[in-house]
PDB file of C-alpha atoms in Angstrom:
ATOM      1  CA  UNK D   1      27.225   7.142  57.729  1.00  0.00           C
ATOM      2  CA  UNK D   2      26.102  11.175  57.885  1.00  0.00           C
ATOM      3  CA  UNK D   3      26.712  11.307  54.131  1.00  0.00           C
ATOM      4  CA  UNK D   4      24.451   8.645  53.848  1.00  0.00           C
ATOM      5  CA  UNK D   5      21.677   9.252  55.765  1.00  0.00           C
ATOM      6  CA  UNK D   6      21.639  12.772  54.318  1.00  0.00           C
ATOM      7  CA  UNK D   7      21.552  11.486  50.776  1.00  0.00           C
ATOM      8  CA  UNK D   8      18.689   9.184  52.076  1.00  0.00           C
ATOM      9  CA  UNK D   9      16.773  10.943  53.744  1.00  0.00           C
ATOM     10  CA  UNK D  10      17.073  14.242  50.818  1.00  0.00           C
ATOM     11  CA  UNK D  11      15.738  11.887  48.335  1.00  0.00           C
ATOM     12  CA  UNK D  12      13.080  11.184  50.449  1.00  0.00           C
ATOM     13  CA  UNK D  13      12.267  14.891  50.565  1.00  0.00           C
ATOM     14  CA  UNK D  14      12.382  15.722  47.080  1.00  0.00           C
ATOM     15  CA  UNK D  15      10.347  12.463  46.210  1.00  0.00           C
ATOM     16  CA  UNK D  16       7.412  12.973  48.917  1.00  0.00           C
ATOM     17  CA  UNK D  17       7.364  16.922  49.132  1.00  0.00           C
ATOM     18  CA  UNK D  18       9.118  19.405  46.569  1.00  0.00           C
ATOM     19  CA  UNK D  19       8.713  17.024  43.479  1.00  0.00           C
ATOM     20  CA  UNK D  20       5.063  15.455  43.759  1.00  0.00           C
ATOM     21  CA  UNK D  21       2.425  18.039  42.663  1.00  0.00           C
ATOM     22  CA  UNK D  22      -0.856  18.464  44.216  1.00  0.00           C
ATOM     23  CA  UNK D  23      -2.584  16.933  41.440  1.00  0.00           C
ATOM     24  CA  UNK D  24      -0.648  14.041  41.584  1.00  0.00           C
ATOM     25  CA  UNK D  25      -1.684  13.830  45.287  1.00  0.00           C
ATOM     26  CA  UNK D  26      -5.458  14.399  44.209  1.00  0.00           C
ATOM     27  CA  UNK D  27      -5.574  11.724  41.414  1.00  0.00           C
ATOM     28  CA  UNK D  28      -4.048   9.036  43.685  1.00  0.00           C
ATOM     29  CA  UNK D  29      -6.555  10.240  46.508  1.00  0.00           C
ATOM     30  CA  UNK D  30      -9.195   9.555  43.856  1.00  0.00           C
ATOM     31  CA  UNK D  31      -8.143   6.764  41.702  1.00  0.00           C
ATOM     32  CA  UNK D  32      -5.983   4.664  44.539  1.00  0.00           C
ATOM     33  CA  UNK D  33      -3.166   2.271  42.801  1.00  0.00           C
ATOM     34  CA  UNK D  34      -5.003   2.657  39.301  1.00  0.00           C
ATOM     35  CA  UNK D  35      -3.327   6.053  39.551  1.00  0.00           C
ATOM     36  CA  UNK D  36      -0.573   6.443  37.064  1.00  0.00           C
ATOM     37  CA  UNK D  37       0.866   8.890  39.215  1.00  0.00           C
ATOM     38  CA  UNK D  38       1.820   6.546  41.940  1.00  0.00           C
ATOM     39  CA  UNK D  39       4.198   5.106  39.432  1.00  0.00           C
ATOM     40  CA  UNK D  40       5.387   8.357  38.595  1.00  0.00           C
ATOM     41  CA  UNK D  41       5.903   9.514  42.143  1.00  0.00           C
ATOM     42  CA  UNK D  42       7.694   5.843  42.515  1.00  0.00           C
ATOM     43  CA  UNK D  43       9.685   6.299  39.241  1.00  0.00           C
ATOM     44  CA  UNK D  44      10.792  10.269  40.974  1.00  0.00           C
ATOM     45  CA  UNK D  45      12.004   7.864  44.167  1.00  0.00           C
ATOM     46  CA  UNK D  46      13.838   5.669  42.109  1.00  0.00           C
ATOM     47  CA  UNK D  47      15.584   8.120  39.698  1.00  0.00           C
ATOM     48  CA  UNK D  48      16.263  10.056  43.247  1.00  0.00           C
ATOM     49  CA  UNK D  49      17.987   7.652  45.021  1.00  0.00           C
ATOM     50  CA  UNK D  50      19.893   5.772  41.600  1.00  0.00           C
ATOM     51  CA  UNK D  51      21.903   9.491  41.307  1.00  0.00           C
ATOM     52  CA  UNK D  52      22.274  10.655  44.842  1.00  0.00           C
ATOM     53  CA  UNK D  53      23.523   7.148  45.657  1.00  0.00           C
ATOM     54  CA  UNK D  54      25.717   6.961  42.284  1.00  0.00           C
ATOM     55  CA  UNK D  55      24.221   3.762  41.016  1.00  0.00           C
ATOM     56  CA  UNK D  56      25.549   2.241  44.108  1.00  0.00           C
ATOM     57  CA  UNK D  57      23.241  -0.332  46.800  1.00  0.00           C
ATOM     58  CA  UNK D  58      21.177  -1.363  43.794  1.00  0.00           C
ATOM     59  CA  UNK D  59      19.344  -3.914  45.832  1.00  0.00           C
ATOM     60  CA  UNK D  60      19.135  -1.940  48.830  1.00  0.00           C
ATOM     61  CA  UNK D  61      17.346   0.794  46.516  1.00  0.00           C
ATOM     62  CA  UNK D  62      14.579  -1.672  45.141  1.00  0.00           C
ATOM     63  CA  UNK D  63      13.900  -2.321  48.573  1.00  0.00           C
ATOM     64  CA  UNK D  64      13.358   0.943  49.524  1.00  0.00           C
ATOM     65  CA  UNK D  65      11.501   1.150  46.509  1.00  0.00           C
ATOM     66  CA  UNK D  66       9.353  -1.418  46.940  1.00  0.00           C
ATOM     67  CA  UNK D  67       8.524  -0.989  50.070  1.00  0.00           C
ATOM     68  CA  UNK D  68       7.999   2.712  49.623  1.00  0.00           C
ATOM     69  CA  UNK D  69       5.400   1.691  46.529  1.00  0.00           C
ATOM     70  CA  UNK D  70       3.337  -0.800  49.673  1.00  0.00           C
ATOM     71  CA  UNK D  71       3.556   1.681  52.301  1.00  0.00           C
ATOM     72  CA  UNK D  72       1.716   4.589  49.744  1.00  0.00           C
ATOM     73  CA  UNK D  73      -0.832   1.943  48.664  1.00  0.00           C
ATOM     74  CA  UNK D  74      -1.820   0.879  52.025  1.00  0.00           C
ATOM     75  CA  UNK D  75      -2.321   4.641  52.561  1.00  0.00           C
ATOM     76  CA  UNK D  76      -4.560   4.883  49.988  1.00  0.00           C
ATOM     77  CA  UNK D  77      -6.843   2.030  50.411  1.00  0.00           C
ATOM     78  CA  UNK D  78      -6.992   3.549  53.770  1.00  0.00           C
ATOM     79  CA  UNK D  79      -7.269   7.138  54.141  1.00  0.00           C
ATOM     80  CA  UNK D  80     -10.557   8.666  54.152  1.00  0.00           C
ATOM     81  CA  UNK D  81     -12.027  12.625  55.535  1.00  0.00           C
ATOM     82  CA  UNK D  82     -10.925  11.221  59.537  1.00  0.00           C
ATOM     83  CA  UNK D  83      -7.777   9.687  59.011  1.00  0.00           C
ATOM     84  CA  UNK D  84      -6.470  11.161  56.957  1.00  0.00           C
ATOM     85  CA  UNK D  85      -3.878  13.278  58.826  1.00  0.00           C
ATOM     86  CA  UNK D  86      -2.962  10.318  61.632  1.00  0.00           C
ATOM     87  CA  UNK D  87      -2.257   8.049  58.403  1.00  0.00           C
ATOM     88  CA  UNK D  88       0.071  10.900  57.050  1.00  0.00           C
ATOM     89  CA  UNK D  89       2.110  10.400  60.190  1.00  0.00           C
ATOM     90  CA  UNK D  90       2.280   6.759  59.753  1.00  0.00           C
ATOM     91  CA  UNK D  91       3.028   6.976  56.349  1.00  0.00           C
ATOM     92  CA  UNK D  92       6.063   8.949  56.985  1.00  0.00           C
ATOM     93  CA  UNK D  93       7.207   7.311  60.243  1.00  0.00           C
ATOM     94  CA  UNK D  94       7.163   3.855  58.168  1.00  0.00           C
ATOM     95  CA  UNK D  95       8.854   5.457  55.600  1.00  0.00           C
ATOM     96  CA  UNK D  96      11.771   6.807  57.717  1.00  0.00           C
ATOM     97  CA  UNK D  97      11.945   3.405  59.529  1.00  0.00           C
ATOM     98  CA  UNK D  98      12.422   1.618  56.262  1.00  0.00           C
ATOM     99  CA  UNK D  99      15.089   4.078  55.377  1.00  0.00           C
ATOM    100  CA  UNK D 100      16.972   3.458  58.581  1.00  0.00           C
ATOM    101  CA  UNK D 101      17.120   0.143  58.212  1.00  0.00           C
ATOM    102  CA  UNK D 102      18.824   0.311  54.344  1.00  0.00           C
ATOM    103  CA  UNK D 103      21.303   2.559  56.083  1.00  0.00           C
ATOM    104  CA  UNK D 104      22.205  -0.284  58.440  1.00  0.00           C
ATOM    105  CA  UNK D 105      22.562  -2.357  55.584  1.00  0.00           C
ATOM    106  CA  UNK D 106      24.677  -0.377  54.120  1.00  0.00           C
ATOM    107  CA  UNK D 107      27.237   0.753  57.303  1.00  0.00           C
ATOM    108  CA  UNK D 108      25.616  -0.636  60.296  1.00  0.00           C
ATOM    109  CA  UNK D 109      26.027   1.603  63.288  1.00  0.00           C
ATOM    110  CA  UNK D 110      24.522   1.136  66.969  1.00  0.00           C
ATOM    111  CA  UNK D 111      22.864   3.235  68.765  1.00  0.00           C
ATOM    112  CA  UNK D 112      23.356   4.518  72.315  1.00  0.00           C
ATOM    113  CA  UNK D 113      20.072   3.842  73.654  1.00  0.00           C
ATOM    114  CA  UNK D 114      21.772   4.178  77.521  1.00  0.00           C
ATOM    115  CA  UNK D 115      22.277   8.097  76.667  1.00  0.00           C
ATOM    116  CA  UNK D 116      18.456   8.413  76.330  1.00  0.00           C
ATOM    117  CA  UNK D 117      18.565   8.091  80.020  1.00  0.00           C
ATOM    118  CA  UNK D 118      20.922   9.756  81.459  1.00  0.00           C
ATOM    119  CA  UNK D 119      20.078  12.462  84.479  1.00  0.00           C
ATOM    120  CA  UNK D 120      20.826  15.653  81.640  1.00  0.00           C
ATOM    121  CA  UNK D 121      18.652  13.638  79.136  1.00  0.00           C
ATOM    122  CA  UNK D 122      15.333  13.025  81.610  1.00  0.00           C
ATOM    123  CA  UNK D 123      16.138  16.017  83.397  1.00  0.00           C
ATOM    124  CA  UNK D 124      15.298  17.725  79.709  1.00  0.00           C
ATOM    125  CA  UNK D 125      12.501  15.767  79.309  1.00  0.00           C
ATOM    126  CA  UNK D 126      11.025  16.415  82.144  1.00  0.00           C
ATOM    127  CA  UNK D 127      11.185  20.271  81.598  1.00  0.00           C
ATOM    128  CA  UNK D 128       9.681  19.875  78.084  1.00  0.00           C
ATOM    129  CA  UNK D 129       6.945  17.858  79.242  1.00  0.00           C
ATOM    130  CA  UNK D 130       6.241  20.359  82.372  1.00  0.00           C
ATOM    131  CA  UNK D 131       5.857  23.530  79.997  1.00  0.00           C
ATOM    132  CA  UNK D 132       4.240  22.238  77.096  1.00  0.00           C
ATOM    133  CA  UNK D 133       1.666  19.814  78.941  1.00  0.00           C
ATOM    134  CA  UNK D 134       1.632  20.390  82.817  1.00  0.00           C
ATOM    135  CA  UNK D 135       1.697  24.271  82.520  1.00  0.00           C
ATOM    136  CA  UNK D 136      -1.589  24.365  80.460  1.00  0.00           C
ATOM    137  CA  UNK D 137      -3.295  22.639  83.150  1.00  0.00           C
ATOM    138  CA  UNK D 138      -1.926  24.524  85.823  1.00  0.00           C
ATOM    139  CA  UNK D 139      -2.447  27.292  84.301  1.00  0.00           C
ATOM    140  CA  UNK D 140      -6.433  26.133  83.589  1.00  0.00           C
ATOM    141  CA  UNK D 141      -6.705  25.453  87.167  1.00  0.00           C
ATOM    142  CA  UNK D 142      -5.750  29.271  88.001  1.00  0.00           C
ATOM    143  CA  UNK D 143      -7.848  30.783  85.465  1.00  0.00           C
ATOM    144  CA  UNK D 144     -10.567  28.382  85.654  1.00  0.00           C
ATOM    145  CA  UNK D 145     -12.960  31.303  88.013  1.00  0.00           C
ATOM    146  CA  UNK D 146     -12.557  33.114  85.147  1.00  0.00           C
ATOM    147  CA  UNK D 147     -12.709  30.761  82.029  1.00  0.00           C
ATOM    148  CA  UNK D 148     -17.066  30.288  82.406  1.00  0.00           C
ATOM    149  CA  UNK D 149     -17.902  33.916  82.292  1.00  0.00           C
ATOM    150  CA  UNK D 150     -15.417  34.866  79.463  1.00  0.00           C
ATOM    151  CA  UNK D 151     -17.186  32.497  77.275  1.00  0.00           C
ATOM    152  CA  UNK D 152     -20.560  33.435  78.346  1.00  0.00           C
ATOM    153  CA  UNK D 153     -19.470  36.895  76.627  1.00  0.00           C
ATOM    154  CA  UNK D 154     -17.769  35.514  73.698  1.00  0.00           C
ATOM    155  CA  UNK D 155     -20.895  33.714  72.917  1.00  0.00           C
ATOM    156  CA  UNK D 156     -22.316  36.782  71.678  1.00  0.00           C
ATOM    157  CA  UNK D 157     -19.736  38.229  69.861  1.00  0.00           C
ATOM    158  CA  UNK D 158     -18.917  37.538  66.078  1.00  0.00           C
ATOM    159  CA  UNK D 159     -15.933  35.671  65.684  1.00  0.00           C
ATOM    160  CA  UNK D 160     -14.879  32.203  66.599  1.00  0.00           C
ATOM    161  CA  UNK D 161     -11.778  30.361  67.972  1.00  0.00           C
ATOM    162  CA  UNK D 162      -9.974  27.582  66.246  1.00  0.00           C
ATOM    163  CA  UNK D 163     -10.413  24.525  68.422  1.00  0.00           C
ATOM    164  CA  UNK D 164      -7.975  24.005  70.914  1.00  0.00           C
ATOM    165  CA  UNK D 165      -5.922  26.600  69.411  1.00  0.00           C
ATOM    166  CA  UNK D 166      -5.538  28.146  72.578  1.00  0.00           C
ATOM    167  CA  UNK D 167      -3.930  24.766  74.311  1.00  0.00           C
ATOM    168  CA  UNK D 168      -1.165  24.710  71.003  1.00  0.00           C
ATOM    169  CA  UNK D 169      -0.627  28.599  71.575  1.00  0.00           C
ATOM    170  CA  UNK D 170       0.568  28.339  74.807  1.00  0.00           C
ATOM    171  CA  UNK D 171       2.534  24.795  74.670  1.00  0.00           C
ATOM    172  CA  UNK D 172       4.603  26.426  71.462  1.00  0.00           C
ATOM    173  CA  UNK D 173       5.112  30.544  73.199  1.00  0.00           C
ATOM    174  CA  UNK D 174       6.164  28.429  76.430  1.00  0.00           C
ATOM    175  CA  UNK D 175       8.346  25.915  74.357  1.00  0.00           C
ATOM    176  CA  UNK D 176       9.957  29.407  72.455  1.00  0.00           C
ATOM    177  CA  UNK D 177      10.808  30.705  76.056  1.00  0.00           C
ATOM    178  CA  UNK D 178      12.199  27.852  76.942  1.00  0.00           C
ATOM    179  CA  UNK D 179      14.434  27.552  74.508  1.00  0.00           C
ATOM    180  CA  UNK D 180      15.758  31.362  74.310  1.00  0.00           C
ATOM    181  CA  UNK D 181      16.579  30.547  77.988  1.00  0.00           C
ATOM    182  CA  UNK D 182      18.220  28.026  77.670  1.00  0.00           C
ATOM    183  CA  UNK D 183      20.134  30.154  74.542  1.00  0.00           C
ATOM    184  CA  UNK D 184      20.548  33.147  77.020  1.00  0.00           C
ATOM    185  CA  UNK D 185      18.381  35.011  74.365  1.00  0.00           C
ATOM    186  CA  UNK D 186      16.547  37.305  76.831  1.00  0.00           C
ATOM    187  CA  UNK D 187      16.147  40.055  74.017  1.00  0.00           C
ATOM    188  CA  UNK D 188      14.406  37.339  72.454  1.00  0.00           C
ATOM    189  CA  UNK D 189      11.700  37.061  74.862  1.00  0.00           C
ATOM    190  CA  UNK D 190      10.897  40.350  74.431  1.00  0.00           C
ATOM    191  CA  UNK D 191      10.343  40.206  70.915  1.00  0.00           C
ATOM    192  CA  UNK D 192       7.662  37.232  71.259  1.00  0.00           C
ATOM    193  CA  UNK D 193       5.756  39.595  73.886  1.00  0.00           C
ATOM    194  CA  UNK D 194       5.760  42.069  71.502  1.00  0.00           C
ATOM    195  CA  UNK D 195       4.596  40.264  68.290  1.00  0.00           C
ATOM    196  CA  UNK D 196       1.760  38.408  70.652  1.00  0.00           C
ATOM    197  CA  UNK D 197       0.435  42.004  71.906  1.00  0.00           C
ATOM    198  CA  UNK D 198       0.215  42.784  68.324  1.00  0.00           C
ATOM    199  CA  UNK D 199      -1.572  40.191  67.115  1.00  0.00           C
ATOM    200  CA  UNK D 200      -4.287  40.301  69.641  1.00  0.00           C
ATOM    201  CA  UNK D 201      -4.481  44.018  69.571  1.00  0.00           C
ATOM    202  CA  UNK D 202      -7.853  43.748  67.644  1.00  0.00           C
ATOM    203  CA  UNK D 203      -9.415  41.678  69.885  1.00  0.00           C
ATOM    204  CA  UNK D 204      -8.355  43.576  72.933  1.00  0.00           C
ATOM    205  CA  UNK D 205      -9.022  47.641  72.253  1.00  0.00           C
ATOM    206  CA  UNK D 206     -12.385  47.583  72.426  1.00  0.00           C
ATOM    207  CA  UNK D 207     -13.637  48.842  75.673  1.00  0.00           C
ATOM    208  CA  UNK D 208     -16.466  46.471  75.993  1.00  0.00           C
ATOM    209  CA  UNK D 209     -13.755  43.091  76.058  1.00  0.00           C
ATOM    210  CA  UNK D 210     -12.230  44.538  79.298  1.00  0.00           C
ATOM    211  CA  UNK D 211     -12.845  41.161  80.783  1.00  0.00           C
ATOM    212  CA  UNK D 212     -11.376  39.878  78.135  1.00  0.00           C
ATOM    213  CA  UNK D 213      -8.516  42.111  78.384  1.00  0.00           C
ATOM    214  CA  UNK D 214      -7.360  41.028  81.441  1.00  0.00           C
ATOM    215  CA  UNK D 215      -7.769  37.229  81.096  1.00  0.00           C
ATOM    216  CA  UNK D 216      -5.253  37.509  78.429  1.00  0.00           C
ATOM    217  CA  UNK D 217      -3.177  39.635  80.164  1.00  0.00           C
ATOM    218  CA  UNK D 218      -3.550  37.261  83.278  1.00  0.00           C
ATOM    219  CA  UNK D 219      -2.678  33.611  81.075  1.00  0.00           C
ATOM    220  CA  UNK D 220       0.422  35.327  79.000  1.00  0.00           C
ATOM    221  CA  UNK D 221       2.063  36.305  82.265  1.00  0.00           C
ATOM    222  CA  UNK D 222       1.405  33.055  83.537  1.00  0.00           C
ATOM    223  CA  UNK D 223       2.634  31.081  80.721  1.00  0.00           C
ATOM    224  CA  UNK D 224       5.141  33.617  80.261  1.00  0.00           C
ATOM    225  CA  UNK D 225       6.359  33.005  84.287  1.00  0.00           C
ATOM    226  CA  UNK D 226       6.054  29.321  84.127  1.00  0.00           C
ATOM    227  CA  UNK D 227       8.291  29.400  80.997  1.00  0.00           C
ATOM    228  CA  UNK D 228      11.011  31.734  82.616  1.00  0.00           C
ATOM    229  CA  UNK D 229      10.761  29.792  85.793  1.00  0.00           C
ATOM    230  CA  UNK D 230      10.960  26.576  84.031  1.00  0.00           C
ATOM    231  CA  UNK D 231      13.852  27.079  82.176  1.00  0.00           C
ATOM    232  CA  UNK D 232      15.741  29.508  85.372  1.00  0.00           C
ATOM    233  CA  UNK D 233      15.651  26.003  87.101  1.00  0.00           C
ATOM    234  CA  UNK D 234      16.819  23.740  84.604  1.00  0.00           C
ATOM    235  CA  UNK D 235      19.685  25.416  83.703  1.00  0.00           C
ATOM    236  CA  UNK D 236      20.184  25.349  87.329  1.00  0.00           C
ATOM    237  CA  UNK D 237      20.008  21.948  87.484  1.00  0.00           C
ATOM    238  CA  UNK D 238      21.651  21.155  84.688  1.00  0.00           C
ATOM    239  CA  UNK D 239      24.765  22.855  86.025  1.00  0.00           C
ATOM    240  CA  UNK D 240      24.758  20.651  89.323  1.00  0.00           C
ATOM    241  CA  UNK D 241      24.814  17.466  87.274  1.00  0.00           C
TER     242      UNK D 241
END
């Protein structure tokens, strides 16, 4: 079933991503299914799957096929300058589903939906959850005294921020933590610290962003702490289960 999925799955990759040009995407953007590159990015699919699967599943492979062929169309007719990311998602979700359905149809396999919630598996989930979504807020709670009059300066100053690139900053540096604790890569750690300092040496050595300075300094030791903290107690936890 691996073997399978892989092949799948890689022709699926090839098809969507290394082997459909930007121009391609552009002209079906424009021209919807009067494109002539939809049914070239079909035909990749189809010459894609026909050798990885060795001329084998023939009907299964239309299906994908055709399904593949209404799933891009509906895209099309639908995406516009707002959607157009959320619709990428759904394309590929529907995509995948469709694909895990032909490989039950080929060897049909069940799944063991009762692990999903086992004490190890929630515990995990919990943790996740905790330092990627509860730790911002906590931590916007404790710098929240701070948060009105650092903007108030960085009104005035030149630059911008992305929006909410903060928020993603800390939820992935907290999720990296996590993880090298939980892979005993301490060293690790370290290394993160130090490429972080360096990136925001330019906006912190100026002596008039002293304020700034140490509101920085203040939220990376938090969401450093939480992170270490967090994942300290899991692995404690873990161990008692």
């Amino acid at each position: 079933m691996t073997l399978l999925a892989l092949k799948l799955i890689l022709a699926h990759f090839l098809g969507d991503f290394a082997l459909q040009p930007a121009r391609w995407v552009e002209d079906k953007l424009q021209k919807k299914w009067r494109s002539k590159y939809l049914y070239y990015h079909i035909g990749v699919h189809l010459v894609l799957l026909l050798a990885l699967l060795q001329f084998q599943h023939l009907g299964i492979v239309a299906g994908i096929v055709v399904t593949h062929f209404g799933i891009d169309v509906g895209k099309l007719a639908l995406t516009n300058t707002k959607n157009y990311r959320w619709l990428f998602v759904v394309d590929q979700v529907l995509h995948l589903l469709v694909l895990t359905g032909a490989l039950y149809l080929m060897e049909p396999f069940t799944l063991d939906l009762a692990g999903w919630f086992s004490e190890k598996t929630l515990l995990l989930i919990t943790f996740l959850v905790f330092v990627t979504f509860v730790s911002g807020i906590v931590m916007r709670m404790f710098l929240a005294p701070y948060i009105d009059e650092i903007a108030k300066e960085d009104a005035s100053g030149e630059g911008g921020s992305l929006k909410n690139a903060g928020t993603y900053i800390g939820m992935l540096e907290r999720l990296f933590v996590f993880g090298f604790i939980l892979m005993q890569q301490w060293a690790a750690i370290g290394l993160l610290i130090a490429a972080k300092s360096v990136f925001r040496f330019g906006d912190l050595n100026k002596g008039k962003n002293r304020k700034l300075t140490e509101y920085v300094l203040i939220g990376t030791l938090l969401s450093f702490g939480l992170a270490i903290l967090s994942g300290m107690l899991y692995l404690h936890l873990s161990e008692s289960l």
